[in-house]
PDB file of C-alpha atoms in Angstrom:
ATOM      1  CA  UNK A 288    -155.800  -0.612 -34.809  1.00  0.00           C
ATOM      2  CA  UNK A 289    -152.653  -2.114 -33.711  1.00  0.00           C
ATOM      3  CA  UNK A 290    -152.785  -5.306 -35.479  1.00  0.00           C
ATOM      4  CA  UNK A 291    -154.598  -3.724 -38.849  1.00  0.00           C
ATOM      5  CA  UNK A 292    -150.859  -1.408 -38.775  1.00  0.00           C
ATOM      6  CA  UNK A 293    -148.761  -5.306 -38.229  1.00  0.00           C
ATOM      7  CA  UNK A 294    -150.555  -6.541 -41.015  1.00  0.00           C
ATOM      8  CA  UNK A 295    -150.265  -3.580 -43.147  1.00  0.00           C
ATOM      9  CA  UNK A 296    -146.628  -3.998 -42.364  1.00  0.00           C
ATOM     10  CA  UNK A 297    -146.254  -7.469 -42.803  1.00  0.00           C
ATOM     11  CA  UNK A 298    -147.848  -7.575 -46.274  1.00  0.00           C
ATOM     12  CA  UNK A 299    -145.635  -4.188 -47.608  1.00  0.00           C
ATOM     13  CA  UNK A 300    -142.496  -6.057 -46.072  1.00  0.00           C
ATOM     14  CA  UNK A 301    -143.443  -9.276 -48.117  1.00  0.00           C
ATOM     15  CA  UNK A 302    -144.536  -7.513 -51.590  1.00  0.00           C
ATOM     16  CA  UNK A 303    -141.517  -5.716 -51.230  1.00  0.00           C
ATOM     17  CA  UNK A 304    -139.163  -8.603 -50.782  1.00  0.00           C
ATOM     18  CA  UNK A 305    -141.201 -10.765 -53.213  1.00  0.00           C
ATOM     19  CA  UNK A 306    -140.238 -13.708 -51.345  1.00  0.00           C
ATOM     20  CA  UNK A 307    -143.783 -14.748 -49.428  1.00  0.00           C
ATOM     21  CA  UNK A 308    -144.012 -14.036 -45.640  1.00  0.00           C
ATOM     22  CA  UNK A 309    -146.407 -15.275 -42.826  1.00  0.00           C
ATOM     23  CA  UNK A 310    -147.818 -13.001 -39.913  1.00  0.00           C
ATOM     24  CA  UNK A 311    -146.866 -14.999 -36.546  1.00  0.00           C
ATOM     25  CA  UNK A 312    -148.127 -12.885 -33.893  1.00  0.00           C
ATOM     26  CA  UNK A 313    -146.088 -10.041 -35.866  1.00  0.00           C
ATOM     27  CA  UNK A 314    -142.419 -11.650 -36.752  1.00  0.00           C
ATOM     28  CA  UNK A 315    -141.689 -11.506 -41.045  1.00  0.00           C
ATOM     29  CA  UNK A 316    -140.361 -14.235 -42.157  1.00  0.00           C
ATOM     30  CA  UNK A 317    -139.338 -15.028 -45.443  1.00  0.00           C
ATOM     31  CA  UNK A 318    -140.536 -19.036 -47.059  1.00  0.00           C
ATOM     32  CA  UNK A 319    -137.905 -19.185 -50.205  1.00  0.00           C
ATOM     33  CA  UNK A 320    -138.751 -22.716 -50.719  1.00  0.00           C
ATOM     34  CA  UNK A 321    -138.773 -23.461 -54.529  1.00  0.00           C
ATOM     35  CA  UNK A 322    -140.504 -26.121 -56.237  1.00  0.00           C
ATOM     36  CA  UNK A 323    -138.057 -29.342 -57.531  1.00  0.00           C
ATOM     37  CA  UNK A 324    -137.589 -28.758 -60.743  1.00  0.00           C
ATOM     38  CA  UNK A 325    -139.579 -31.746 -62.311  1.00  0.00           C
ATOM     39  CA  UNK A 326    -137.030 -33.981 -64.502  1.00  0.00           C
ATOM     40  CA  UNK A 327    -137.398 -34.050 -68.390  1.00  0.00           C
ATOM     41  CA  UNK A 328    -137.078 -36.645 -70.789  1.00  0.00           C
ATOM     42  CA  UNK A 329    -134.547 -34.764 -72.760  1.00  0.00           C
ATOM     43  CA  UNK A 330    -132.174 -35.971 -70.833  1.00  0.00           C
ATOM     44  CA  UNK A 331    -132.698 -39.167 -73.185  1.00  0.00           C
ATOM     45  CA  UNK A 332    -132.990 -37.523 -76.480  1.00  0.00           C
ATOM     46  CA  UNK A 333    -130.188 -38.186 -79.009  1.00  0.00           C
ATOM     47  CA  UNK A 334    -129.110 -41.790 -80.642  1.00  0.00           C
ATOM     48  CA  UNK A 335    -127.563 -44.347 -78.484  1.00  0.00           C
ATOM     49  CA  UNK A 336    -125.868 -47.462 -79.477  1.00  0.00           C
ATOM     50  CA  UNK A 337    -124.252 -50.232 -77.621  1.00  0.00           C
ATOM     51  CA  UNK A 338    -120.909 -49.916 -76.374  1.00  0.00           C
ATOM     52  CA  UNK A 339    -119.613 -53.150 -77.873  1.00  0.00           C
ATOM     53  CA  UNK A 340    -121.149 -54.807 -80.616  1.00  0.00           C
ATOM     54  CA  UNK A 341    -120.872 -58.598 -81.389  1.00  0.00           C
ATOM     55  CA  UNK A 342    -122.901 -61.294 -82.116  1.00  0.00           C
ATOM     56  CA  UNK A 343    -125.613 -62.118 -79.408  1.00  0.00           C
ATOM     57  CA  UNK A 344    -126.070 -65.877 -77.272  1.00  0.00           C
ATOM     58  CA  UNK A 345    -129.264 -67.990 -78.238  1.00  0.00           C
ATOM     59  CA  UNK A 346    -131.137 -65.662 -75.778  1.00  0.00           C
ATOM     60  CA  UNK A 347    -130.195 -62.024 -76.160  1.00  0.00           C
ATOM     61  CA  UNK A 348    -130.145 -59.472 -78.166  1.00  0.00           C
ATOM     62  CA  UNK A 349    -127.329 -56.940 -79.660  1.00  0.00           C
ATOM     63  CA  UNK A 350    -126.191 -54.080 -81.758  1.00  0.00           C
ATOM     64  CA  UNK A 351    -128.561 -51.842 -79.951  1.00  0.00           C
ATOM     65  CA  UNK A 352    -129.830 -48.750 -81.670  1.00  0.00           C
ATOM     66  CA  UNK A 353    -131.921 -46.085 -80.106  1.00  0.00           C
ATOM     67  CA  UNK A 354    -132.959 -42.558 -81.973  1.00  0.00           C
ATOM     68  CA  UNK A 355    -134.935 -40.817 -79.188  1.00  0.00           C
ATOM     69  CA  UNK A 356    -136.525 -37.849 -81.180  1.00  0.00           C
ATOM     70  CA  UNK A 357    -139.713 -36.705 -79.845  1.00  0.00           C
ATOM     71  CA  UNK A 358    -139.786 -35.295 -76.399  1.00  0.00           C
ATOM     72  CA  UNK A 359    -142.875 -34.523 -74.499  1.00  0.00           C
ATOM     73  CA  UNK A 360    -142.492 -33.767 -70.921  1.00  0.00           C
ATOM     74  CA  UNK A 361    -141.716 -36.881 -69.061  1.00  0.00           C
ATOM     75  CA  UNK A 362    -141.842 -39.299 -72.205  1.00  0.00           C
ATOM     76  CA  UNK A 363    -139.625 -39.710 -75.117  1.00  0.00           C
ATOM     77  CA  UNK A 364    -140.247 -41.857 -78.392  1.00  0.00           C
ATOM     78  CA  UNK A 365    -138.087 -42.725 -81.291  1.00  0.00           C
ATOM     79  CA  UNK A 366    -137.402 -45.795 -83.309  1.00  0.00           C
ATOM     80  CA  UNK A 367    -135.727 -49.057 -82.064  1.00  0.00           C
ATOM     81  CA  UNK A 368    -133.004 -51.730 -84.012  1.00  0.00           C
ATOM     82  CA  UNK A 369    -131.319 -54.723 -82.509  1.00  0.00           C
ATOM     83  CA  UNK A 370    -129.457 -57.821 -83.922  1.00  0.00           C
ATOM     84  CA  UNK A 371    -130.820 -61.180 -82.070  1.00  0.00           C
ATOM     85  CA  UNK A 372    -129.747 -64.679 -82.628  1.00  0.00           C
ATOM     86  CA  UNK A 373    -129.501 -66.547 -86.162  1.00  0.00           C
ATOM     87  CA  UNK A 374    -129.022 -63.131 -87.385  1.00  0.00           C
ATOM     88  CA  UNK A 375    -132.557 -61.932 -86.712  1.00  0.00           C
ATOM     89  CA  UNK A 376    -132.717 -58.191 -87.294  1.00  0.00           C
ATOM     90  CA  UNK A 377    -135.290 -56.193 -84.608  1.00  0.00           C
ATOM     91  CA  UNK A 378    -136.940 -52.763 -85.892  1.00  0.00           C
ATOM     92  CA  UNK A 379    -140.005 -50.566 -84.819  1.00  0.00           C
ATOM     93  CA  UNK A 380    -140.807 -48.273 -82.091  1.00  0.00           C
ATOM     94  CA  UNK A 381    -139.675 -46.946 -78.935  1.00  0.00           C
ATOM     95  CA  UNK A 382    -141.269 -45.400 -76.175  1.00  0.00           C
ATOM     96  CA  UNK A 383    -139.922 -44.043 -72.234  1.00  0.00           C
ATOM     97  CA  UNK A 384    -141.222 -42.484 -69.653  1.00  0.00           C
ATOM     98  CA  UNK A 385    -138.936 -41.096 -66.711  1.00  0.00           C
ATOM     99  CA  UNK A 386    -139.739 -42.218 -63.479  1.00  0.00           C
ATOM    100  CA  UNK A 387    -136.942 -40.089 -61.485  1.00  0.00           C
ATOM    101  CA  UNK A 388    -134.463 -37.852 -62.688  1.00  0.00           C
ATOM    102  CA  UNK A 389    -132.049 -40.870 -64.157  1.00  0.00           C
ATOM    103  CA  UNK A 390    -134.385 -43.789 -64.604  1.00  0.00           C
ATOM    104  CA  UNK A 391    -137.094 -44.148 -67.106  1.00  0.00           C
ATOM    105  CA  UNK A 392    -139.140 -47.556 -68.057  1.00  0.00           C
ATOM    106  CA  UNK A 393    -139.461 -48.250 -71.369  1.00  0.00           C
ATOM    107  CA  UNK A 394    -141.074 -50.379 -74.213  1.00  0.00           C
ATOM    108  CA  UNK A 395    -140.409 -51.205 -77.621  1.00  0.00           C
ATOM    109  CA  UNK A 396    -142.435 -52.983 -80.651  1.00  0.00           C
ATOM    110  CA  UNK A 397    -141.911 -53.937 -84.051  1.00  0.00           C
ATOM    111  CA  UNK A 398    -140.869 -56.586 -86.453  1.00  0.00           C
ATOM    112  CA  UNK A 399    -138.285 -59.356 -86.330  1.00  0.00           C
ATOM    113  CA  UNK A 400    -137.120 -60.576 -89.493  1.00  0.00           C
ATOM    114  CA  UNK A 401    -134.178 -62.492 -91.094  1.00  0.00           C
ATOM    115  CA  UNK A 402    -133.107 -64.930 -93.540  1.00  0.00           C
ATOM    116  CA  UNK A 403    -135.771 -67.161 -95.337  1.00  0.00           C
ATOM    117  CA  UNK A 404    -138.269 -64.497 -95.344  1.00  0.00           C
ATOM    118  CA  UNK A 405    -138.737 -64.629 -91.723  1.00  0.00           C
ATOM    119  CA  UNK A 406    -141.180 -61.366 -90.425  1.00  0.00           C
ATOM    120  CA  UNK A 407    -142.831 -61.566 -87.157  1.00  0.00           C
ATOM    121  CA  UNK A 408    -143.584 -58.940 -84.577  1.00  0.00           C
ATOM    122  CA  UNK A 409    -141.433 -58.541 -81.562  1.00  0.00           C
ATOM    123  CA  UNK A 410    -142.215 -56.716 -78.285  1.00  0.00           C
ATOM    124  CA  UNK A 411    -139.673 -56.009 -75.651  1.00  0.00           C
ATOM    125  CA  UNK A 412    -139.684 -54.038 -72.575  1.00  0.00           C
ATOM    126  CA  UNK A 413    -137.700 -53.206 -69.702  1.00  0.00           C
ATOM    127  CA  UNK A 414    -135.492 -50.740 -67.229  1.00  0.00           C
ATOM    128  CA  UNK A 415    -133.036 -47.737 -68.467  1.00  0.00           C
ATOM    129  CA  UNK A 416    -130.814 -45.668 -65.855  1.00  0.00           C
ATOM    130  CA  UNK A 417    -128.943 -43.114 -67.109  1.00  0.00           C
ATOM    131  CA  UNK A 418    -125.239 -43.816 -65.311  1.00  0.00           C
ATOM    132  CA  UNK A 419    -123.869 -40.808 -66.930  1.00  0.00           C
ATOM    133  CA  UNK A 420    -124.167 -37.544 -69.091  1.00  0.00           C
ATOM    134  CA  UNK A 421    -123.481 -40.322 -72.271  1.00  0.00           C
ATOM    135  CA  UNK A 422    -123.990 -43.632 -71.041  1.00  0.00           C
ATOM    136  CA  UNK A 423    -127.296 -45.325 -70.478  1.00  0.00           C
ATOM    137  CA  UNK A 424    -127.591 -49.082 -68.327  1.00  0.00           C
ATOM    138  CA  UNK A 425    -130.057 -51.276 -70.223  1.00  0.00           C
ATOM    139  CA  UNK A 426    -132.439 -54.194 -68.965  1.00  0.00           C
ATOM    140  CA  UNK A 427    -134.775 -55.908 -71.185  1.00  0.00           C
ATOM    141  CA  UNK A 428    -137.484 -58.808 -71.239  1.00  0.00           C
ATOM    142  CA  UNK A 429    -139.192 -59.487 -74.602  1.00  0.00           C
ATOM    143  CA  UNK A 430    -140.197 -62.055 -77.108  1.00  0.00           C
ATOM    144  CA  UNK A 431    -139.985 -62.626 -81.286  1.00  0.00           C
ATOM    145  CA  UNK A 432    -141.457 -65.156 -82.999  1.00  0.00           C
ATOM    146  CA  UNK A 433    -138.193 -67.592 -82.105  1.00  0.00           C
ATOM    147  CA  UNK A 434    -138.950 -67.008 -78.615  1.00  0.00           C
ATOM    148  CA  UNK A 435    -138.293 -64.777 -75.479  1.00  0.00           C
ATOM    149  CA  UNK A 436    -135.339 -62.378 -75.130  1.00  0.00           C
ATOM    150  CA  UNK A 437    -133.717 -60.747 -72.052  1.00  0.00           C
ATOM    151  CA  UNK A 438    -130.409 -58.989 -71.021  1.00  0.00           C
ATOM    152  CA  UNK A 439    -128.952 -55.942 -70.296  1.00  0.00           C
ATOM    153  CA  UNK A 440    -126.826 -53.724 -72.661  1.00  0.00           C
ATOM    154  CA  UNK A 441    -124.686 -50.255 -72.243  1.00  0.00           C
ATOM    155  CA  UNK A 442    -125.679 -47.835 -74.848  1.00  0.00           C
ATOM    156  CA  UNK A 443    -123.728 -44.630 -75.470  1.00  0.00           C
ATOM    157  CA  UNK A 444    -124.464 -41.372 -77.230  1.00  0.00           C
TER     158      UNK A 444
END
């Protein structure tokens, strides 16, 4: 009868304080461990552009443009633009996915084109880390149809 009357106690003690509580061997104590909030690709939604624009080397690209518009959990999509050597314009898709509260991987796809009728499709992929509330650390790897890319950019919001 004694421990039915510590149990009864226990469990009006814990509904009461709505916190959860364990029986051990009669002591109440209180668990208020909350979950981790789980991190949201929001924190990537908006359109980012590179901090300094100019006209890219041989092997990089420039003029970065992201519009991050659809937010679903831990992804984000939007389009993609970049200026690459001999003036070859970049534009198509974008897609991330967070892997920790600041750092997401991401790919993008699309079509190069530029003077002389030049259209080919492009694919590029790579690292972003969000250094700040506006400010977003670029890597990339990718080819076009005048070869492979890679660098690293700043983009703002």
């Amino acid at each position: 009868m004694r421990t039915l009357t510590r149990l009864l106690l226990t469990l009006t003690v814990c509904a009461l304080s709505a916190t959860g509580c364990t029986d051990n061997g009669g002591d109440v104590s209180a668990s208020p461990t909350a979950p981790a909030p789980s991190p949201s690709a929001s924190v990537l939604s908006g359109i980012w552009t590179s901090a300094a624009n100019g006209l890219p080397s041989p092997e990089t690209c420039a003029n970065f443009q992201w519009q991050v518009d659809q937010i679903s959990g831990d992804s984000a999509s939007g389009t993609f633009t970049a200026t690459c050597a001999a003036g070859v314009t970049l534009s198509g898709q974008i897609a991330a996915t967070l892997q920790g509260p600041s750092t997401a991987d991401w790919n993008a796809s699309g079509m190069a084109s530029g003077s002389g009728g030049l259209s080919c499709p492009f694919s590029a992929a790579g690292t972003a880390t969000l250094q700040s509330e506006d400010t977003l650390h670029v890597t990339y790897d990718g080819s076009t149809c005048l070869g492979p890319v890679s660098g690293e950019e700043t983009l703002r919001r």
